[in-house]
CSV table of C-alpha atoms in Angstrom, one decimal:
chain,number,residue,atom,x,y,z
A,26,ALA,CA,-42.5,-59.8,261.2
A,27,GLN,CA,-43.4,-58.6,264.6
A,28,THR,CA,-43.0,-54.9,265.2
A,29,VAL,CA,-43.3,-52.6,268.2
A,30,THR,CA,-44.2,-48.9,267.8
A,31,GLN,CA,-43.8,-46.1,270.4
A,32,SER,CA,-45.3,-43.0,268.8
A,33,GLN,CA,-44.3,-40.5,271.5
A,34,PRO,CA,-40.5,-39.6,271.3
A,35,GLU,CA,-40.8,-37.4,274.4
A,36,MET,CA,-43.4,-36.8,277.2
A,37,SER,CA,-43.4,-34.4,280.2
A,38,VAL,CA,-45.3,-34.8,283.5
A,39,GLN,CA,-45.5,-32.6,286.6
A,40,GLU,CA,-44.3,-34.2,289.8
A,41,ALA,CA,-47.1,-36.2,291.6
A,42,GLU,CA,-49.2,-36.2,288.4
A,43,THR,CA,-50.1,-39.2,286.2
A,44,VAL,CA,-48.7,-39.9,282.7
A,45,THR,CA,-49.4,-42.6,280.1
A,46,LEU,CA,-46.9,-43.8,277.6
A,47,SER,CA,-48.2,-45.5,274.5
A,48,CYS,CA,-47.1,-48.7,272.7
A,49,THR,CA,-48.6,-50.7,269.9
A,50,TYR,CA,-47.3,-53.9,268.4
A,51,ASP,CA,-48.1,-56.2,265.5
A,52,THR,CA,-48.2,-60.0,265.8
A,53,SER,CA,-50.2,-62.9,264.5
A,54,GLU,CA,-49.7,-64.9,267.7
A,55,SER,CA,-52.4,-65.4,270.3
A,56,ASP,CA,-50.2,-65.9,273.4
A,57,TYR,CA,-47.1,-63.8,274.0
A,58,TYR,CA,-45.4,-61.6,276.6
A,59,LEU,CA,-45.0,-57.9,276.6
A,60,PHE,CA,-42.6,-55.8,278.8
A,61,TRP,CA,-41.8,-52.2,279.7
A,62,TYR,CA,-38.2,-51.3,280.5
A,63,LYS,CA,-36.8,-48.1,282.1
A,64,GLN,CA,-33.4,-46.8,281.1
A,65,PRO,CA,-32.3,-44.0,283.5
A,66,PRO,CA,-29.3,-41.8,282.7
A,67,SER,CA,-26.9,-44.6,283.9
A,68,ARG,CA,-28.2,-46.5,280.8
A,69,GLN,CA,-28.8,-49.6,282.8
A,70,MET,CA,-32.0,-51.3,281.5
A,71,ILE,CA,-34.4,-52.1,284.3
A,72,LEU,CA,-37.6,-54.1,284.0
A,73,VAL,CA,-40.7,-52.1,285.0
A,74,ILE,CA,-43.6,-54.5,284.4
A,75,ARG,CA,-44.6,-57.5,282.3
A,76,GLN,CA,-47.9,-58.7,280.8
A,77,GLU,CA,-49.0,-62.1,279.4
A,78,ALA,CA,-51.4,-61.7,276.5
A,79,TYR,CA,-53.3,-64.7,277.7
A,80,LYS,CA,-54.3,-62.9,281.0
A,81,GLN,CA,-57.1,-60.4,280.8
A,82,GLN,CA,-56.1,-58.6,284.0
A,83,ASN,CA,-53.8,-55.7,283.6
A,84,ALA,CA,-50.5,-56.0,285.4
A,85,THR,CA,-49.7,-53.6,288.2
A,86,GLU,CA,-46.4,-52.9,290.1
A,87,ASN,CA,-46.8,-50.3,292.7
A,88,ARG,CA,-47.2,-46.9,290.9
A,89,PHE,CA,-46.9,-48.6,287.5
A,90,SER,CA,-49.7,-50.2,285.7
A,91,VAL,CA,-50.6,-51.2,282.1
A,92,ASN,CA,-53.6,-50.8,280.0
A,93,PHE,CA,-53.5,-53.9,277.8
A,94,GLN,CA,-55.9,-54.0,274.9
A,95,LYS,CA,-55.3,-57.3,273.0
A,96,ALA,CA,-57.7,-56.7,270.2
A,97,ALA,CA,-56.2,-53.3,269.5
A,98,LYS,CA,-52.7,-54.6,270.1
A,99,SER,CA,-52.0,-51.8,272.5
A,100,PHE,CA,-49.9,-51.9,275.7
A,101,SER,CA,-49.7,-48.5,277.4
A,102,LEU,CA,-47.9,-47.8,280.6
A,103,LYS,CA,-49.4,-45.6,283.3
A,104,ILE,CA,-47.2,-44.0,285.9
A,105,SER,CA,-49.1,-42.6,288.9
A,106,ASP,CA,-47.8,-40.1,291.4
A,107,SER,CA,-44.8,-39.3,289.2
A,108,GLN,CA,-41.5,-38.8,291.0
A,109,LEU,CA,-38.3,-37.1,289.8
A,110,GLY,CA,-36.6,-40.5,289.8
A,111,ASP,CA,-39.0,-41.7,287.1
A,112,ALA,CA,-37.3,-39.4,284.5
A,113,ALA,CA,-35.8,-41.9,282.0
A,114,MET,CA,-36.2,-43.5,278.6
A,115,TYR,CA,-38.9,-46.1,278.5
A,116,PHE,CA,-38.9,-49.0,276.1
A,117,CYS,CA,-41.8,-51.3,275.2
A,118,ALA,CA,-40.7,-54.8,274.2
A,119,TYR,CA,-42.3,-57.9,272.7
A,120,ARG,CA,-41.0,-61.4,273.1
A,121,ASP,CA,-40.9,-63.0,269.7
A,122,GLU,CA,-41.2,-66.8,269.8
A,123,SER,CA,-40.6,-68.1,266.3
A,124,PRO,CA,-40.2,-71.9,266.0
A,125,GLY,CA,-37.0,-72.9,267.7
A,126,THR,CA,-35.9,-69.5,268.7
A,127,TYR,CA,-36.9,-66.5,270.8
A,128,LYS,CA,-35.8,-62.9,271.0
A,129,TYR,CA,-37.0,-59.5,272.2
A,130,ILE,CA,-38.1,-56.8,269.9
A,131,PHE,CA,-38.0,-53.2,271.2
A,132,GLY,CA,-39.7,-50.0,270.3
A,133,THR,CA,-37.9,-46.7,269.7
A,134,GLY,CA,-38.5,-45.5,273.2
A,135,THR,CA,-40.2,-42.5,274.9
A,136,ARG,CA,-38.1,-40.0,276.9
A,137,LEU,CA,-40.0,-39.0,280.1
A,138,LYS,CA,-39.2,-35.7,281.7
A,139,VAL,CA,-40.6,-35.1,285.2
A,140,LEU,CA,-41.0,-31.4,286.2
A,141,ALA,CA,-40.6,-30.3,289.8
B,16,ASP,CA,-23.6,-61.7,292.6
B,17,GLY,CA,-25.2,-63.0,289.4
B,18,GLY,CA,-25.3,-60.8,286.4
B,19,ILE,CA,-24.1,-59.7,283.0
B,20,THR,CA,-20.7,-58.0,282.6
B,21,GLN,CA,-19.8,-56.0,279.6
B,22,SER,CA,-16.3,-54.6,279.2
B,23,PRO,CA,-15.0,-52.1,278.7
B,24,LYS,CA,-17.5,-49.3,279.5
B,25,TYR,CA,-15.9,-46.9,277.0
B,26,LEU,CA,-13.9,-47.9,273.9
B,27,PHE,CA,-12.2,-45.8,271.4
B,28,ARG,CA,-10.9,-47.1,268.1
B,29,LYS,CA,-9.5,-45.7,264.9
B,30,GLU,CA,-11.5,-46.0,261.7
B,31,GLY,CA,-10.7,-49.2,259.8
B,32,GLN,CA,-9.8,-51.3,262.9
B,33,ASN,CA,-11.7,-54.3,264.1
B,34,VAL,CA,-12.7,-54.2,267.8
B,35,THR,CA,-14.2,-56.8,270.1
B,36,LEU,CA,-16.7,-56.1,272.8
B,37,SER,CA,-16.9,-58.5,275.7
B,38,CYS,CA,-20.0,-59.9,277.3
B,39,GLU,CA,-20.0,-62.5,280.1
B,40,GLN,CA,-22.9,-63.8,282.2
B,41,ASN,CA,-23.1,-66.1,285.3
B,42,LEU,CA,-26.8,-66.4,285.3
B,43,ASN,CA,-26.7,-69.8,283.5
B,44,HIS,CA,-29.0,-68.4,280.8
B,45,ASP,CA,-29.2,-70.3,277.5
B,46,ALA,CA,-29.9,-67.3,275.2
B,47,MET,CA,-27.7,-64.2,274.7
B,48,TYR,CA,-28.3,-61.1,272.6
B,49,TRP,CA,-26.5,-58.1,271.2
B,50,TYR,CA,-28.3,-54.8,270.6
B,51,ARG,CA,-27.2,-51.5,269.2
B,52,GLN,CA,-28.8,-48.3,270.6
B,53,ASP,CA,-28.8,-45.1,268.6
B,54,PRO,CA,-30.7,-41.9,269.5
B,55,GLY,CA,-34.3,-42.1,268.2
B,56,GLN,CA,-33.9,-45.7,267.0
B,57,GLY,CA,-34.4,-47.7,270.1
B,58,LEU,CA,-32.7,-51.1,270.5
B,59,ARG,CA,-31.9,-52.9,267.3
B,60,LEU,CA,-30.9,-56.6,267.4
B,61,ILE,CA,-27.5,-57.4,265.9
B,62,TYR,CA,-27.1,-61.1,266.7
B,63,TYR,CA,-28.5,-63.6,269.1
B,64,SER,CA,-27.7,-67.1,270.3
B,65,GLN,CA,-29.9,-69.8,271.9
B,66,ILE,CA,-27.3,-72.4,272.6
B,67,VAL,CA,-23.5,-72.8,272.5
B,68,ASN,CA,-21.9,-73.0,269.0
B,69,ASP,CA,-25.1,-71.6,267.3
B,70,PHE,CA,-26.2,-68.0,266.6
B,71,GLN,CA,-28.5,-66.1,264.3
B,72,LYS,CA,-28.4,-62.8,262.5
B,73,GLY,CA,-30.7,-60.1,263.8
B,74,ASP,CA,-31.9,-57.1,261.9
B,75,ILE,CA,-28.6,-55.2,261.5
B,76,ALA,CA,-25.9,-57.9,261.4
B,77,GLU,CA,-23.9,-56.5,258.5
B,78,GLY,CA,-20.4,-55.5,259.6
B,79,TYR,CA,-20.6,-57.5,262.8
B,80,SER,CA,-19.5,-61.0,263.9
B,81,VAL,CA,-20.0,-63.1,267.0
B,82,SER,CA,-19.0,-66.4,268.5
B,83,ARG,CA,-20.6,-68.6,271.2
B,84,GLU,CA,-17.9,-71.1,272.3
B,85,LYS,CA,-19.0,-71.1,275.9
B,86,LYS,CA,-22.4,-70.7,277.5
B,87,GLU,CA,-21.2,-67.8,279.6
B,88,SER,CA,-19.6,-65.7,276.8
B,89,PHE,CA,-20.9,-64.0,273.7
B,90,PRO,CA,-18.3,-61.5,272.3
B,91,LEU,CA,-19.2,-59.1,269.5
B,92,THR,CA,-16.6,-58.0,266.9
B,93,VAL,CA,-17.3,-54.8,265.1
B,94,THR,CA,-15.4,-55.1,261.8
B,95,SER,CA,-14.1,-52.4,259.5
B,96,ALA,CA,-17.1,-53.2,257.2
B,97,GLN,CA,-19.5,-51.6,259.6
B,98,LYS,CA,-20.1,-48.1,258.2
B,99,ASN,CA,-21.3,-46.3,261.3
B,100,PRO,CA,-19.9,-48.2,264.3
B,101,THR,CA,-20.1,-45.4,266.8
B,102,ALA,CA,-23.0,-46.3,269.1
B,103,PHE,CA,-24.0,-47.7,272.5
B,104,TYR,CA,-23.9,-51.5,272.6
B,105,LEU,CA,-26.0,-53.6,275.0
B,106,CYS,CA,-25.6,-57.3,275.7
B,107,ALA,CA,-28.5,-59.3,277.2
B,108,SER,CA,-29.3,-62.8,278.3
B,109,SER,CA,-32.5,-64.8,279.1
B,110,PRO,CA,-33.6,-68.3,280.1
B,111,PRO,CA,-36.0,-70.1,277.9
B,112,ASP,CA,-39.0,-69.4,280.3
B,113,ARG,CA,-41.6,-67.4,278.4
B,114,VAL,CA,-42.4,-65.3,281.4
B,115,THR,CA,-38.9,-64.1,282.0
B,116,GLU,CA,-37.5,-60.8,280.7
B,117,ALA,CA,-34.1,-60.2,279.1
B,118,PHE,CA,-31.4,-59.2,281.6
B,119,PHE,CA,-29.0,-56.5,280.4
B,120,GLY,CA,-25.4,-55.6,281.0
B,121,GLN,CA,-24.3,-52.0,281.6
B,122,GLY,CA,-23.4,-51.4,278.0
B,123,THR,CA,-20.3,-50.4,276.0
B,124,ARG,CA,-20.0,-47.0,274.4
B,125,LEU,CA,-17.9,-47.4,271.2
B,126,THR,CA,-16.5,-44.3,269.6
B,127,VAL,CA,-14.6,-44.6,266.3
B,128,VAL,CA,-12.5,-41.7,265.3
């Protein structure tokens, strides 16, 4: 079964600095999608960035970028120029596409604190 | 506006009572999902449905039941058989496109006393 692992329960970063959140996953598939979600104190889940395993180029969305290492099954999220509004829970997710069905598998999350 | 609506936002129930959480979407998505969120455990899949009148158990289905009579609606019933029902419940939906993420509702906080 596919699994997603986030080994950092909590991280802290100074405002304006850069932080990297780790995510590893396990799959036997060759093409799949990976996602990072942000959950602020409101608890609304917000998509941050997505990556297709078939593409070699790392995805980027403004201050957010990923370091996708397919062979290592690693999908880390880098947040540059951290802002107070980045403080939230961050979840890594894998889209599981078993025959005839599809679902999203999430990691346990990393709580990011941004220090002023 | 298109989106997913969960109601109510907060729900209190006495131990031993069944309770139903509502989830409605107007995004015309085929698939719908229920997740449970507990501190330190991330989002765990309870049930999911790809089409009307069909659904599959997720990783923690025991003590829960669902129905999918309409494309727009996927209610979750927390039964008295669920041993630790107090949690935050999230409903989500997605189209079949592989590139598309799951879209989430605002969640329901269920407290059983």
